[in-house]
mmCIF file of C-alpha atoms in Angstrom:
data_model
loop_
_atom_site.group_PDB
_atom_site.id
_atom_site.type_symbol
_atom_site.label_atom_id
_atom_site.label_comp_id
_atom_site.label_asym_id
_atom_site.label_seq_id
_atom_site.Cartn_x
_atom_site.Cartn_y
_atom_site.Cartn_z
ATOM 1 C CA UNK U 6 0.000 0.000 0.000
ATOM 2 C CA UNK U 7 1.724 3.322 -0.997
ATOM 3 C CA UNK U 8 0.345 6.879 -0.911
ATOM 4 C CA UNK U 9 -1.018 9.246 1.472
ATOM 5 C CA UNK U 10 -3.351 9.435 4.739
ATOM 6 C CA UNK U 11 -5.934 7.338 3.130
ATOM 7 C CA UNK U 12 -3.234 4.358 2.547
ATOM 8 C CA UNK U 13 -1.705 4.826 6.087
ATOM 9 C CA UNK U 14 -5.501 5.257 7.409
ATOM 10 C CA UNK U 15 -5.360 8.185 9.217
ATOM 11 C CA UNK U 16 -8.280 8.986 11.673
ATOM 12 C CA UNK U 17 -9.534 5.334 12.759
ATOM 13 C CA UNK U 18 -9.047 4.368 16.304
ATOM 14 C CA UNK U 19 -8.964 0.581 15.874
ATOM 15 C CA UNK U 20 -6.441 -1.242 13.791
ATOM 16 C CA UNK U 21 -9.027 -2.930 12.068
ATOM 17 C CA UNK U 22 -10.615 -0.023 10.376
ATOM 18 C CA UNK U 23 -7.070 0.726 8.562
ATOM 19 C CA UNK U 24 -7.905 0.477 4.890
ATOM 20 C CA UNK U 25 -5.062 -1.453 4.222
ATOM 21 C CA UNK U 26 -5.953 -4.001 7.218
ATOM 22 C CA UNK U 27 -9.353 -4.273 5.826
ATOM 23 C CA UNK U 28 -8.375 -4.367 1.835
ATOM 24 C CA UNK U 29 -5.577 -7.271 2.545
ATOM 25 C CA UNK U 30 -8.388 -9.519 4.668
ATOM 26 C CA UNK U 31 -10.886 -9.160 2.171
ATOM 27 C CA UNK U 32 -8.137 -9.856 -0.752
ATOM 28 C CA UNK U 33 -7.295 -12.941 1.293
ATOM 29 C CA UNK U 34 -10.845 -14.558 1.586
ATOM 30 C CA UNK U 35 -11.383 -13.242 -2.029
ATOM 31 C CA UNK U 36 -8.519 -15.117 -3.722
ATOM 32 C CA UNK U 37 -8.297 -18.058 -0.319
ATOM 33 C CA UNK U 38 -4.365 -17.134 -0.205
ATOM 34 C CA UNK U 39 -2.952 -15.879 2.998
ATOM 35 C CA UNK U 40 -1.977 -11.860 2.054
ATOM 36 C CA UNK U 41 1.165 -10.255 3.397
ATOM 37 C CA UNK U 42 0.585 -6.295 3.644
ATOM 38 C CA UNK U 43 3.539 -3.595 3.676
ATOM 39 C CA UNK U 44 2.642 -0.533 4.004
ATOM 40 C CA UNK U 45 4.864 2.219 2.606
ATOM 41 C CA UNK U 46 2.237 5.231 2.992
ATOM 42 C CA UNK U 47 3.273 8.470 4.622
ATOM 43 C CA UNK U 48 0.325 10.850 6.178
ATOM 44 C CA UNK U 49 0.749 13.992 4.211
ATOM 45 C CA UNK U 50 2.731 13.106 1.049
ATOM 46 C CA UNK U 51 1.944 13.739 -2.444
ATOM 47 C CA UNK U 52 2.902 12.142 -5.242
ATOM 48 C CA UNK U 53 6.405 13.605 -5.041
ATOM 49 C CA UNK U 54 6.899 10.881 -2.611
ATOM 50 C CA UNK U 55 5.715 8.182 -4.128
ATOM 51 C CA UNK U 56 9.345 7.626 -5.948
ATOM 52 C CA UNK U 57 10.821 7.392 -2.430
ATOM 53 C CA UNK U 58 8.069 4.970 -1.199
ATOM 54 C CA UNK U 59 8.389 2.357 -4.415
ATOM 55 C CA UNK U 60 12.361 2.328 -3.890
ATOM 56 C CA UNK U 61 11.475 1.381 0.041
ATOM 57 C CA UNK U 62 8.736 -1.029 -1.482
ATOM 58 C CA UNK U 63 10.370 -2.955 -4.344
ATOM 59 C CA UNK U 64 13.262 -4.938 -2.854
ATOM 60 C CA UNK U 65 10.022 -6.660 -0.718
ATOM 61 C CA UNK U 66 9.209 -7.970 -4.240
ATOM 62 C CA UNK U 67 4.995 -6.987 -4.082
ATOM 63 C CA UNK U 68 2.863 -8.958 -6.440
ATOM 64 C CA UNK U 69 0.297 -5.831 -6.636
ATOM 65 C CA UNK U 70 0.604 -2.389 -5.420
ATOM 66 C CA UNK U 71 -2.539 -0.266 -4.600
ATOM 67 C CA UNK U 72 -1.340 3.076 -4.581
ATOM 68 C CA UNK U 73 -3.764 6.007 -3.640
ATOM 69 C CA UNK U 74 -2.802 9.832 -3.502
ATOM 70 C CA UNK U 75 -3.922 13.118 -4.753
ATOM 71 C CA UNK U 76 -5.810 14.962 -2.124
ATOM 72 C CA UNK U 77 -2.083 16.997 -0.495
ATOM 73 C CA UNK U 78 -1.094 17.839 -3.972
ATOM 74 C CA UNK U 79 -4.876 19.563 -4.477
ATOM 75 C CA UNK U 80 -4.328 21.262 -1.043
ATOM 76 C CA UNK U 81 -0.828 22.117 -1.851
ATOM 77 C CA UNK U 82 -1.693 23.846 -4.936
ATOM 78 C CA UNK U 83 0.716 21.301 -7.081
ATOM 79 C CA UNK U 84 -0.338 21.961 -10.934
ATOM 80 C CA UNK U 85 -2.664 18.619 -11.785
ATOM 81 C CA UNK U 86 -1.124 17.960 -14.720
ATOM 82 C CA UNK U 87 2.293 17.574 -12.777
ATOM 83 C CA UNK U 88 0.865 15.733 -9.955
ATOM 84 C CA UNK U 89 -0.381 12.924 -12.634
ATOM 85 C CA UNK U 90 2.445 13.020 -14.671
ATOM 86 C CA UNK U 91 4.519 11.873 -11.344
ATOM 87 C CA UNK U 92 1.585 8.803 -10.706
ATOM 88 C CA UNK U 93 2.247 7.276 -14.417
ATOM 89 C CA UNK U 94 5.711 7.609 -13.784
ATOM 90 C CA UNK U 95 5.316 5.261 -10.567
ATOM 91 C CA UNK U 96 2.835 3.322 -12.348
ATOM 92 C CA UNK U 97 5.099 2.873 -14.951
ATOM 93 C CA UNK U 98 8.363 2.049 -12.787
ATOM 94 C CA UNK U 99 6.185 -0.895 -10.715
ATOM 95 C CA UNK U 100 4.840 -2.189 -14.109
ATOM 96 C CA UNK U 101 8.529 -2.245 -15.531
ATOM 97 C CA UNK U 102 8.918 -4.796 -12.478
ATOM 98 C CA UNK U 103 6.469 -6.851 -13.063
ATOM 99 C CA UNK U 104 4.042 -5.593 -10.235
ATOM 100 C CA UNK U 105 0.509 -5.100 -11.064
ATOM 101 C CA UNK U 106 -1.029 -1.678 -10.022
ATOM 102 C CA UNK U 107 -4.093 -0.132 -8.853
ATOM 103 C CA UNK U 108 -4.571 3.423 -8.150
ATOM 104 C CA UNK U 109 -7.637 4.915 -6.421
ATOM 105 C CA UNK U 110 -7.730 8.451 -8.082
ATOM 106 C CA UNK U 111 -8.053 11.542 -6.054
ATOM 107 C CA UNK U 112 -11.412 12.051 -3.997
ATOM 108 C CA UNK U 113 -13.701 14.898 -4.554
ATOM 109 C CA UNK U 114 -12.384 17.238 -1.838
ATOM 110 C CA UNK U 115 -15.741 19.073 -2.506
ATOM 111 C CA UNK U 116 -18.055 17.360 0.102
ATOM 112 C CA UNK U 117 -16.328 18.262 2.832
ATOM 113 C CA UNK U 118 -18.365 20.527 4.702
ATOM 114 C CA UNK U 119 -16.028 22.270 6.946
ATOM 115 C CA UNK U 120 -14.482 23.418 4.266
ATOM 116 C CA UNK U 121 -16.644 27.430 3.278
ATOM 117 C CA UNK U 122 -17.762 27.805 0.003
ATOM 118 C CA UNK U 123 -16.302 29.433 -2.871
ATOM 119 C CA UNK U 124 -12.941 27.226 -1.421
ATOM 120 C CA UNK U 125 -15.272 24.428 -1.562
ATOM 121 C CA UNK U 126 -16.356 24.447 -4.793
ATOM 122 C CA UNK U 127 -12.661 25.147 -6.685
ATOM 123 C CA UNK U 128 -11.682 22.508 -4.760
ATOM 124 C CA UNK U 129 -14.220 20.487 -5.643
ATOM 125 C CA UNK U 130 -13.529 21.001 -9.769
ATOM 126 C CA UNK U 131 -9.563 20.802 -8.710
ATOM 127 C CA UNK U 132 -9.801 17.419 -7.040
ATOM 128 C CA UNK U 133 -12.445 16.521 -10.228
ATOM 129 C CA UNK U 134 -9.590 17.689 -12.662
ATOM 130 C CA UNK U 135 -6.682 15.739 -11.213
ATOM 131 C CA UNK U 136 -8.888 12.811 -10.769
ATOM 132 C CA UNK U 137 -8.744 12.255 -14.657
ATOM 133 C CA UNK U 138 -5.630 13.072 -15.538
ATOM 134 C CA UNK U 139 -5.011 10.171 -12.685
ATOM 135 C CA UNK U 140 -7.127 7.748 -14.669
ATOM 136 C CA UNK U 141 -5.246 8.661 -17.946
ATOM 137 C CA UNK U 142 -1.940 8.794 -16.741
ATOM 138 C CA UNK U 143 -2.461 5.305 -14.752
ATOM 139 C CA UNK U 144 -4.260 3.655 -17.666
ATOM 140 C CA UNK U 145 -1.482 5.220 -19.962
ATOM 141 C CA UNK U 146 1.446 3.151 -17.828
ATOM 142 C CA UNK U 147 -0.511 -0.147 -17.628
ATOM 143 C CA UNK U 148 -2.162 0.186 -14.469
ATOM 144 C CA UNK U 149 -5.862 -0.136 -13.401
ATOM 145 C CA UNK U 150 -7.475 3.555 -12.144
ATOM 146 C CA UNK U 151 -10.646 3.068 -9.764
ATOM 147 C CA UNK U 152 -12.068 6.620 -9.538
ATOM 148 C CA UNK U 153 -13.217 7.165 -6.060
ATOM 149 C CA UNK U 154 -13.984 10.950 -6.204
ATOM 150 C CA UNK U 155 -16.781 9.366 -8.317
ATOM 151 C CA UNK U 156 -17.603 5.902 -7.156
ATOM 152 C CA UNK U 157 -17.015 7.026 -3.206
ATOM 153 C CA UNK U 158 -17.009 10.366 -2.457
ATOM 154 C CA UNK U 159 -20.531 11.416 -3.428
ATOM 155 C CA UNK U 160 -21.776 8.971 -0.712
ATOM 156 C CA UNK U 161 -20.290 11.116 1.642
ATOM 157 C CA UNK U 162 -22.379 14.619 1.527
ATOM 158 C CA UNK U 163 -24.745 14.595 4.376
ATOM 159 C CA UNK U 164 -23.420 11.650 6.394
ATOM 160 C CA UNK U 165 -20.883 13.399 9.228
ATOM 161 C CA UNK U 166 -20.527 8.772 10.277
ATOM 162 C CA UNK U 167 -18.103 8.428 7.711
ATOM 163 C CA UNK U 168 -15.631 11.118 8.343
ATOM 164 C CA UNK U 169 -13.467 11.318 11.177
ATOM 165 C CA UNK U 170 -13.235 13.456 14.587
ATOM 166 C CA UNK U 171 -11.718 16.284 12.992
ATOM 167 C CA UNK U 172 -14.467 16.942 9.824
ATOM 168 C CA UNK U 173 -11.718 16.037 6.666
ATOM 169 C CA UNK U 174 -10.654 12.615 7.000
ATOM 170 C CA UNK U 175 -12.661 9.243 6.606
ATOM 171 C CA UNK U 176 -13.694 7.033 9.765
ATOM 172 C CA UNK U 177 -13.428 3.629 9.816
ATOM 173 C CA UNK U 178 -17.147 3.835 7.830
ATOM 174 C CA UNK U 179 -15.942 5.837 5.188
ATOM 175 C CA UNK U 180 -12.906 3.787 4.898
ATOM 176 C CA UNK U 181 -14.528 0.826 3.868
ATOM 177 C CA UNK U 182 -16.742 2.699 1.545
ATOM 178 C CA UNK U 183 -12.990 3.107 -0.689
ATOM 179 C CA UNK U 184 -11.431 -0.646 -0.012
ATOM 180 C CA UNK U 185 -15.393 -2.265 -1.397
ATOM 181 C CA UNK U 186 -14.438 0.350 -4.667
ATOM 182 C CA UNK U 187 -10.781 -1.177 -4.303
ATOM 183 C CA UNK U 188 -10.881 -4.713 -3.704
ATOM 184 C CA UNK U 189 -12.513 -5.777 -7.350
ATOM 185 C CA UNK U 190 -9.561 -4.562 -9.603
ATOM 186 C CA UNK U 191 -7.389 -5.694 -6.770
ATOM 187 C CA UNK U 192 -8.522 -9.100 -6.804
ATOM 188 C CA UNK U 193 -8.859 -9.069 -10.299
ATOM 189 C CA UNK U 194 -5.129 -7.455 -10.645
ATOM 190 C CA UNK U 195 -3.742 -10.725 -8.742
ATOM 191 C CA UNK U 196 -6.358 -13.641 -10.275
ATOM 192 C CA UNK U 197 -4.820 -14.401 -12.947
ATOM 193 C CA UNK U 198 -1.372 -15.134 -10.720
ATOM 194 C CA UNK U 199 -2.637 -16.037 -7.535
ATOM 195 C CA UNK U 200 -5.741 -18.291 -8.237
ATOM 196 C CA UNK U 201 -6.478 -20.077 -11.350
ATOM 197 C CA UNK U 202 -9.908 -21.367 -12.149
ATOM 198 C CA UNK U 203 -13.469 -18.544 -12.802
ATOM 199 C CA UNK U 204 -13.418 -15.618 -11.435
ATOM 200 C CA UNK U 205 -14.126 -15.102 -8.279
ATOM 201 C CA UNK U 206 -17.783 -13.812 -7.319
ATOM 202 C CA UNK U 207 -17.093 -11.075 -5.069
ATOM 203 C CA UNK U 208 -20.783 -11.132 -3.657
ATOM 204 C CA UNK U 209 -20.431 -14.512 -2.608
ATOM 205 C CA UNK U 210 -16.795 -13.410 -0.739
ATOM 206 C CA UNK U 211 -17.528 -14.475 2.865
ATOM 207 C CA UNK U 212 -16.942 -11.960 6.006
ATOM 208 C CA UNK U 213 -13.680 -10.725 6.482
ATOM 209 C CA UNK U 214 -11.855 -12.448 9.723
ATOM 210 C CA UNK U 215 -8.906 -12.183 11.256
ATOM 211 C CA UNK U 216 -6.763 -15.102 10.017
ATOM 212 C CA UNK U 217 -5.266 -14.757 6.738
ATOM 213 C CA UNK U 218 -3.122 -11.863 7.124
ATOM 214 C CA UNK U 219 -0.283 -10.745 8.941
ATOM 215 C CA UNK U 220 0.895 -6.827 8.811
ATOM 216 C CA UNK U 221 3.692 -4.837 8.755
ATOM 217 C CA UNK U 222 3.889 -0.972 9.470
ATOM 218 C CA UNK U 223 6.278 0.717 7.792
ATOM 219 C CA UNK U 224 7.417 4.515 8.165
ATOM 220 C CA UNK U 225 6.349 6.940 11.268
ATOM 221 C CA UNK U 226 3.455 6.244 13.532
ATOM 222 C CA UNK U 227 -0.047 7.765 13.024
ATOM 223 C CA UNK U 228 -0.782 10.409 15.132
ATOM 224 C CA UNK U 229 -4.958 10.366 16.325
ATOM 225 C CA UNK U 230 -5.811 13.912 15.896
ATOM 226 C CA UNK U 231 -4.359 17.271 13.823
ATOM 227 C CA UNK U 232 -2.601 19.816 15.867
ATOM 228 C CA UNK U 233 -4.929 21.974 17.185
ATOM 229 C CA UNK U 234 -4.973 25.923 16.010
ATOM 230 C CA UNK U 235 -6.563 28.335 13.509
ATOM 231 C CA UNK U 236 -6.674 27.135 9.680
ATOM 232 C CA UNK U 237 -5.816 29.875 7.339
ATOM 233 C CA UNK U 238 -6.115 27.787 4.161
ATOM 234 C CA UNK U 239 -8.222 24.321 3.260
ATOM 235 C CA UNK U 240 -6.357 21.817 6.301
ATOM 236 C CA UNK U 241 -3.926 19.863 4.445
ATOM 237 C CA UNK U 242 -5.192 16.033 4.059
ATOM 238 C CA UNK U 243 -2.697 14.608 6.618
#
């Protein structure tokens, strides 16, 4: 798992509401192979980092990499097309190894509510922008886009239960909401490798448990809450 606070799971107060936890459990019943997760994700990074994090992550020889970022570089003000010209070039690097890739694209940074309008709106056709120049760059290097700000984020206007204590951030709720969006093109990423025989019917997948799956944290802990203080600009997505 590489990327930003959404890949490290920042916000949840139980270790089983990490994303990451809950995508490699669910990947495990999915294909019935016991799943090793590394997680190379650092709260706050954009995809300037990401070259940093596959260096850290290759030598552990991955057989997929689910990779999702976007929502610092938005924050940061980081021109979109840049920002998605630095994912293909990941995507592209992990491919050139043989690892199979799946990005979730940038949410829509538009539904959160703390966030005042006009900021909300720009923010909202920002996130929308670099959300497809995601999908083409990803696409582009030979990896599979699943475009959350679409698929996900809508689902969270209105419902404070999915996001976190402080307002920006997902809960364990609206976690799950993005691995269920993930796990598909992760499982089907890894079928053809990992489990031969028809495709597996993902409604028929069985509740996740606990066996199955053994983690390993990687990188600096997660801290539960932001520092407090006054925000003079949209709170970067730590």
């Amino acid at each position: 798992m590489l990327g930003d606070s959404t890949a490290v799971g920042y916000g949840v107060h139980d270790a089983d509401e990490l994303p990451a936890v809950a995508l490699s459990r669910q990947l495990a019943a999915a294909v019935g192979r016991p799943v090793l997760l590394h997680t190379y994700g650092l709260v706050g990074a954009g995809a300037a980092d990401l070259t940093r994090q596959v260096a850290a992550a290759l030598p552990d020889a991955p057989d997929v990499a689910v990779i999702v970022i976007g929502a610092n570089d938005v924050t940061d003000k980081v021109p979109p097309w840049q920002s998605a010209q630095r994912l293909g070039a990941t995507v592209a690097a992990l491919v050139a190894q043989g690892v199979p890739v799946v990005v979730g694209t940038c949410p829509d940074l538009g539904v959160i509510a703390p966030i005042p309008q006009p900021l909300r709106s720009v923010l909202h056709a920002w996130s929308g922008r670099l959300a497809a120049l995601q999908a083409r760059a990803t696409e582009a290097a030979g990896g599979r886009a699943v475009p959350i700000g679409r698929l996900v984020s809508p689902g969270f206007a209105g419902h404070p239960e999915l996001f976190a204590d402080d307002g920006f951030h997902p809960s364990g709720a609206g976690y799950a909401r993005a691995v269920a969006a993930l796990l598909p093109e992760v499982v089907a990423a890894v079928g053809g490798s990992v489990r031969s025989g028809p495709p597996v019917d993902l409604a028929a997948v069985p509740p996740v448990s606990r066996t199955g799956t053994r983690t390993e944290r990687r990188g600096r802990p997660v801290p539960r809450r932001p520092p407090r203080g006054r925000l003079r600009r949209p709170p970067r997505r730590r």
